[in-house]
Every structure is written in C-alpha cells, then in structure tokens.
C-alpha cells in the first residue's frame, strides 16, 4: 500500500545537561557519554571540567546514575539549572 512507503520520522525529546567533574574522571565520563549517544556541545577546562551536553530525555536518568558512579558521587549535573538527583 502507498501508506507503507511513506518515510516515518521518530521524534525524540532531548534535554540539555550541564555537568562539572574532576579531571581524573574525564576519560570515563567521555566513554559513558559516547555509549549513551550524548552530543557534547561545549567543553571548558578550568579547575574542573565542565560540559554542556544534549541527551535523549529517556536516557538522562540512567546516564546520571552512571556518571555519579564513575565520579564516586562527586559530579554536579544540572538540568534547567536544577541539580539532578
């Protein structure tokens, strides 16, 4: 049928997360972000590492838990200016 030939586009809700963590956790964080298909939009290297990322909303809580595990609870992760967790 003609309707079966129409391309379907799946809409995914994305959110922006801001995160801050120590340099020692950078490699582990980057691996986790790649695994969760996170788009890193900004990186700042100062006293700590700060990232601004875009992630699918449905993945955000699992990602947060994994990042907190990697950083032993020391990461600060915010969504819309509110600390997650």
Short mmCIF file of N, CA and C in Angstrom, two decimals:
data_model
loop_
_atom_site.label_atom_id
_atom_site.label_comp_id
_atom_site.label_asym_id
_atom_site.label_seq_id
_atom_site.Cartn_x
_atom_site.Cartn_y
_atom_site.Cartn_z
N UNK A 1 0.85 -1.18 0.00
CA UNK A 1 0.00 0.00 0.00
C UNK A 1 0.89 1.24 0.00
N UNK A 2 0.35 2.30 -0.52
CA UNK A 2 1.09 3.56 -0.62
C UNK A 2 1.50 4.06 0.75
N UNK A 3 0.66 3.94 1.73
CA UNK A 3 0.96 4.43 3.08
C UNK A 3 2.19 3.75 3.67
N UNK A 4 2.45 2.51 3.29
CA UNK A 4 3.62 1.80 3.80
C UNK A 4 4.92 2.37 3.24
N UNK A 5 4.85 3.10 2.15
CA UNK A 5 6.04 3.66 1.52
C UNK A 5 6.40 5.04 2.04
N UNK A 6 5.56 5.61 2.89
CA UNK A 6 5.83 6.95 3.43
C UNK A 6 6.88 6.83 4.53
N UNK A 7 7.98 7.62 4.42
CA UNK A 7 9.01 7.57 5.47
C UNK A 7 8.45 8.04 6.81
N UNK A 8 8.87 7.39 7.86
CA UNK A 8 8.44 7.74 9.21
C UNK A 8 9.62 8.34 9.94
N UNK A 9 9.40 9.47 10.58
CA UNK A 9 10.44 10.11 11.36
C UNK A 9 10.04 10.04 12.83
N UNK A 10 10.89 9.42 13.63
CA UNK A 10 10.61 9.28 15.06
C UNK A 10 11.16 10.52 15.77
N UNK A 11 10.29 11.19 16.51
CA UNK A 11 10.70 12.38 17.24
C UNK A 11 11.17 11.97 18.63
N UNK A 12 12.33 12.49 19.01
CA UNK A 12 12.92 12.18 20.30
C UNK A 12 13.09 13.48 21.06
N UNK A 13 12.65 13.49 22.30
CA UNK A 13 12.82 14.68 23.13
C UNK A 13 14.22 14.67 23.72
N UNK A 14 14.94 15.76 23.49
CA UNK A 14 16.28 15.90 24.03
C UNK A 14 16.30 16.99 25.09
N UNK A 15 17.20 16.82 26.04
CA UNK A 15 17.38 17.84 27.07
C UNK A 15 18.86 18.23 27.11
N UNK A 16 19.12 19.39 27.67
CA UNK A 16 20.49 19.87 27.82
C UNK A 16 20.91 19.68 29.27
N UNK A 17 22.05 19.03 29.45
CA UNK A 17 22.61 18.84 30.78
C UNK A 17 23.91 19.60 30.89
N UNK A 18 24.14 20.19 32.04
CA UNK A 18 25.41 20.82 32.38
C UNK A 18 26.05 19.93 33.44
N UNK A 19 27.30 19.64 33.28
CA UNK A 19 27.96 18.81 34.28
C UNK A 19 29.35 19.33 34.59
N UNK A 20 29.77 19.10 35.82
CA UNK A 20 31.10 19.51 36.28
C UNK A 20 31.70 18.36 37.08
N UNK A 21 32.97 18.05 36.81
CA UNK A 21 33.62 16.92 37.47
C UNK A 21 35.13 17.12 37.39
N UNK A 22 35.87 16.31 38.13
CA UNK A 22 37.32 16.39 38.17
C UNK A 22 37.98 15.79 36.94
N UNK A 23 39.20 16.26 36.67
CA UNK A 23 39.96 15.78 35.51
C UNK A 23 40.18 14.27 35.53
N UNK A 24 40.33 13.69 36.70
CA UNK A 24 40.62 12.25 36.80
C UNK A 24 39.49 11.41 36.22
N UNK A 25 38.28 11.96 36.16
CA UNK A 25 37.12 11.21 35.67
C UNK A 25 36.80 11.47 34.20
N UNK A 26 37.59 12.31 33.55
CA UNK A 26 37.27 12.75 32.19
C UNK A 26 37.14 11.58 31.21
N UNK A 27 38.11 10.68 31.17
CA UNK A 27 38.06 9.57 30.21
C UNK A 27 36.84 8.67 30.42
N UNK A 28 36.57 8.33 31.66
CA UNK A 28 35.40 7.50 31.96
C UNK A 28 34.09 8.20 31.59
N UNK A 29 34.03 9.49 31.86
CA UNK A 29 32.83 10.26 31.51
C UNK A 29 32.64 10.27 30.00
N UNK A 30 33.71 10.52 29.26
CA UNK A 30 33.59 10.57 27.80
C UNK A 30 33.14 9.22 27.23
N UNK A 31 33.63 8.12 27.78
CA UNK A 31 33.19 6.80 27.33
C UNK A 31 31.69 6.61 27.58
N UNK A 32 31.24 7.01 28.76
CA UNK A 32 29.82 6.88 29.10
C UNK A 32 28.96 7.75 28.19
N UNK A 33 29.42 8.96 27.91
CA UNK A 33 28.66 9.86 27.04
C UNK A 33 28.53 9.26 25.64
N UNK A 34 29.60 8.66 25.15
CA UNK A 34 29.55 8.03 23.83
C UNK A 34 28.58 6.86 23.83
N UNK A 35 28.63 6.05 24.87
CA UNK A 35 27.75 4.89 24.98
C UNK A 35 26.28 5.31 24.98
N UNK A 36 25.98 6.45 25.60
CA UNK A 36 24.60 6.92 25.70
C UNK A 36 24.22 7.87 24.56
N UNK A 37 25.10 7.96 23.55
CA UNK A 37 24.84 8.78 22.36
C UNK A 37 24.58 10.24 22.71
N UNK A 38 25.41 10.76 23.59
CA UNK A 38 25.29 12.15 24.04
C UNK A 38 26.10 13.05 23.13
N UNK A 39 25.51 14.18 22.74
CA UNK A 39 26.21 15.18 21.93
C UNK A 39 26.82 16.21 22.88
N UNK A 40 28.14 16.31 22.88
CA UNK A 40 28.82 17.31 23.71
C UNK A 40 28.87 18.61 22.91
N UNK A 41 28.25 19.65 23.46
CA UNK A 41 28.18 20.93 22.76
C UNK A 41 29.27 21.89 23.19
N UNK A 42 29.69 21.80 24.45
CA UNK A 42 30.73 22.69 24.95
C UNK A 42 31.58 21.94 25.98
N UNK A 43 32.87 22.25 25.99
CA UNK A 43 33.79 21.74 27.00
C UNK A 43 34.61 22.91 27.52
N UNK A 44 34.76 22.97 28.83
CA UNK A 44 35.58 24.00 29.45
C UNK A 44 36.51 23.32 30.45
N UNK A 45 37.78 23.63 30.35
CA UNK A 45 38.78 23.04 31.22
C UNK A 45 39.35 24.15 32.11
N UNK A 46 38.93 24.16 33.36
CA UNK A 46 39.41 25.14 34.32
C UNK A 46 39.88 24.37 35.55
N UNK A 47 39.43 24.73 36.72
CA UNK A 47 39.76 23.98 37.93
C UNK A 47 39.21 22.57 37.83
N UNK A 48 38.00 22.47 37.27
CA UNK A 48 37.34 21.20 36.98
C UNK A 48 37.01 21.19 35.49
N UNK A 49 36.45 20.11 35.02
CA UNK A 49 35.96 20.02 33.65
C UNK A 49 34.46 20.32 33.68
N UNK A 50 34.01 21.18 32.77
CA UNK A 50 32.58 21.48 32.63
C UNK A 50 32.16 21.13 31.22
N UNK A 51 31.03 20.43 31.11
CA UNK A 51 30.49 20.07 29.81
C UNK A 51 29.04 20.51 29.71
N UNK A 52 28.65 20.89 28.50
CA UNK A 52 27.25 21.12 28.17
C UNK A 52 26.92 20.08 27.12
N UNK A 53 25.90 19.27 27.41
CA UNK A 53 25.58 18.12 26.55
C UNK A 53 24.10 18.07 26.22
N UNK A 54 23.80 17.44 25.10
CA UNK A 54 22.42 17.19 24.70
C UNK A 54 22.22 15.67 24.69
N UNK A 55 21.17 15.22 25.37
CA UNK A 55 20.91 13.79 25.51
C UNK A 55 19.42 13.53 25.37
N UNK A 56 19.08 12.34 24.89
CA UNK A 56 17.67 11.94 24.83
C UNK A 56 17.13 11.91 26.25
N UNK A 57 15.98 12.51 26.45
CA UNK A 57 15.42 12.60 27.80
C UNK A 57 15.27 11.24 28.46
N UNK A 58 14.86 10.23 27.69
CA UNK A 58 14.65 8.91 28.28
C UNK A 58 15.95 8.27 28.76
N UNK A 59 17.09 8.73 28.28
CA UNK A 59 18.39 8.19 28.69
C UNK A 59 19.00 8.98 29.86
N UNK A 60 18.43 10.12 30.20
CA UNK A 60 19.08 11.04 31.13
C UNK A 60 19.27 10.49 32.54
N UNK A 61 18.29 9.77 33.06
CA UNK A 61 18.42 9.27 34.44
C UNK A 61 19.46 8.15 34.52
N UNK A 62 19.44 7.23 33.57
CA UNK A 62 20.45 6.17 33.56
C UNK A 62 21.85 6.77 33.39
N UNK A 63 21.96 7.76 32.53
CA UNK A 63 23.24 8.44 32.34
C UNK A 63 23.70 9.10 33.64
N UNK A 64 22.79 9.80 34.31
CA UNK A 64 23.13 10.46 35.57
C UNK A 64 23.66 9.44 36.58
N UNK A 65 22.98 8.31 36.71
CA UNK A 65 23.41 7.29 37.66
C UNK A 65 24.81 6.78 37.32
N UNK A 66 25.04 6.56 36.03
CA UNK A 66 26.35 6.06 35.61
C UNK A 66 27.45 7.09 35.86
N UNK A 67 27.16 8.36 35.57
CA UNK A 67 28.17 9.41 35.80
C UNK A 67 28.46 9.58 37.29
N UNK A 68 27.44 9.46 38.11
CA UNK A 68 27.66 9.57 39.56
C UNK A 68 28.50 8.39 40.06
N UNK A 69 28.30 7.22 39.46
CA UNK A 69 29.11 6.05 39.82
C UNK A 69 30.57 6.27 39.41
N UNK A 70 30.78 6.74 38.18
CA UNK A 70 32.14 6.98 37.69
C UNK A 70 32.87 7.99 38.56
N UNK A 71 32.17 9.02 39.00
CA UNK A 71 32.81 10.10 39.78
C UNK A 71 32.70 9.89 41.28
N UNK A 72 32.21 8.71 41.68
CA UNK A 72 32.03 8.42 43.10
C UNK A 72 31.17 9.47 43.80
N UNK A 73 30.16 9.93 43.08
CA UNK A 73 29.20 10.89 43.64
C UNK A 73 29.66 12.33 43.60
N UNK A 74 30.78 12.61 42.96
CA UNK A 74 31.34 13.96 43.00
C UNK A 74 30.96 14.86 41.83
N UNK A 75 30.29 14.32 40.82
CA UNK A 75 29.88 15.16 39.69
C UNK A 75 28.69 16.02 40.10
N UNK A 76 28.62 17.21 39.53
CA UNK A 76 27.45 18.06 39.68
C UNK A 76 26.78 18.10 38.31
N UNK A 77 25.56 17.60 38.23
CA UNK A 77 24.82 17.52 36.97
C UNK A 77 23.53 18.29 37.14
N UNK A 78 23.31 19.25 36.23
CA UNK A 78 22.10 20.06 36.31
C UNK A 78 21.31 19.99 35.01
N UNK A 79 20.00 20.07 35.17
CA UNK A 79 19.07 20.13 34.05
C UNK A 79 18.18 21.34 34.31
N UNK A 80 18.16 22.29 33.39
CA UNK A 80 17.39 23.53 33.56
C UNK A 80 17.78 24.26 34.84
N UNK A 81 19.05 24.22 35.17
CA UNK A 81 19.54 24.93 36.35
C UNK A 81 19.27 24.24 37.67
N UNK A 82 18.67 23.06 37.63
CA UNK A 82 18.34 22.33 38.86
C UNK A 82 19.23 21.11 38.95
N UNK A 83 19.86 20.90 40.11
CA UNK A 83 20.74 19.75 40.31
C UNK A 83 19.90 18.48 40.25
N UNK A 84 20.34 17.53 39.42
CA UNK A 84 19.64 16.25 39.29
C UNK A 84 20.03 15.33 40.43
N UNK A 85 19.09 14.53 40.86
CA UNK A 85 19.38 13.51 41.85
C UNK A 85 19.09 13.98 43.21
#
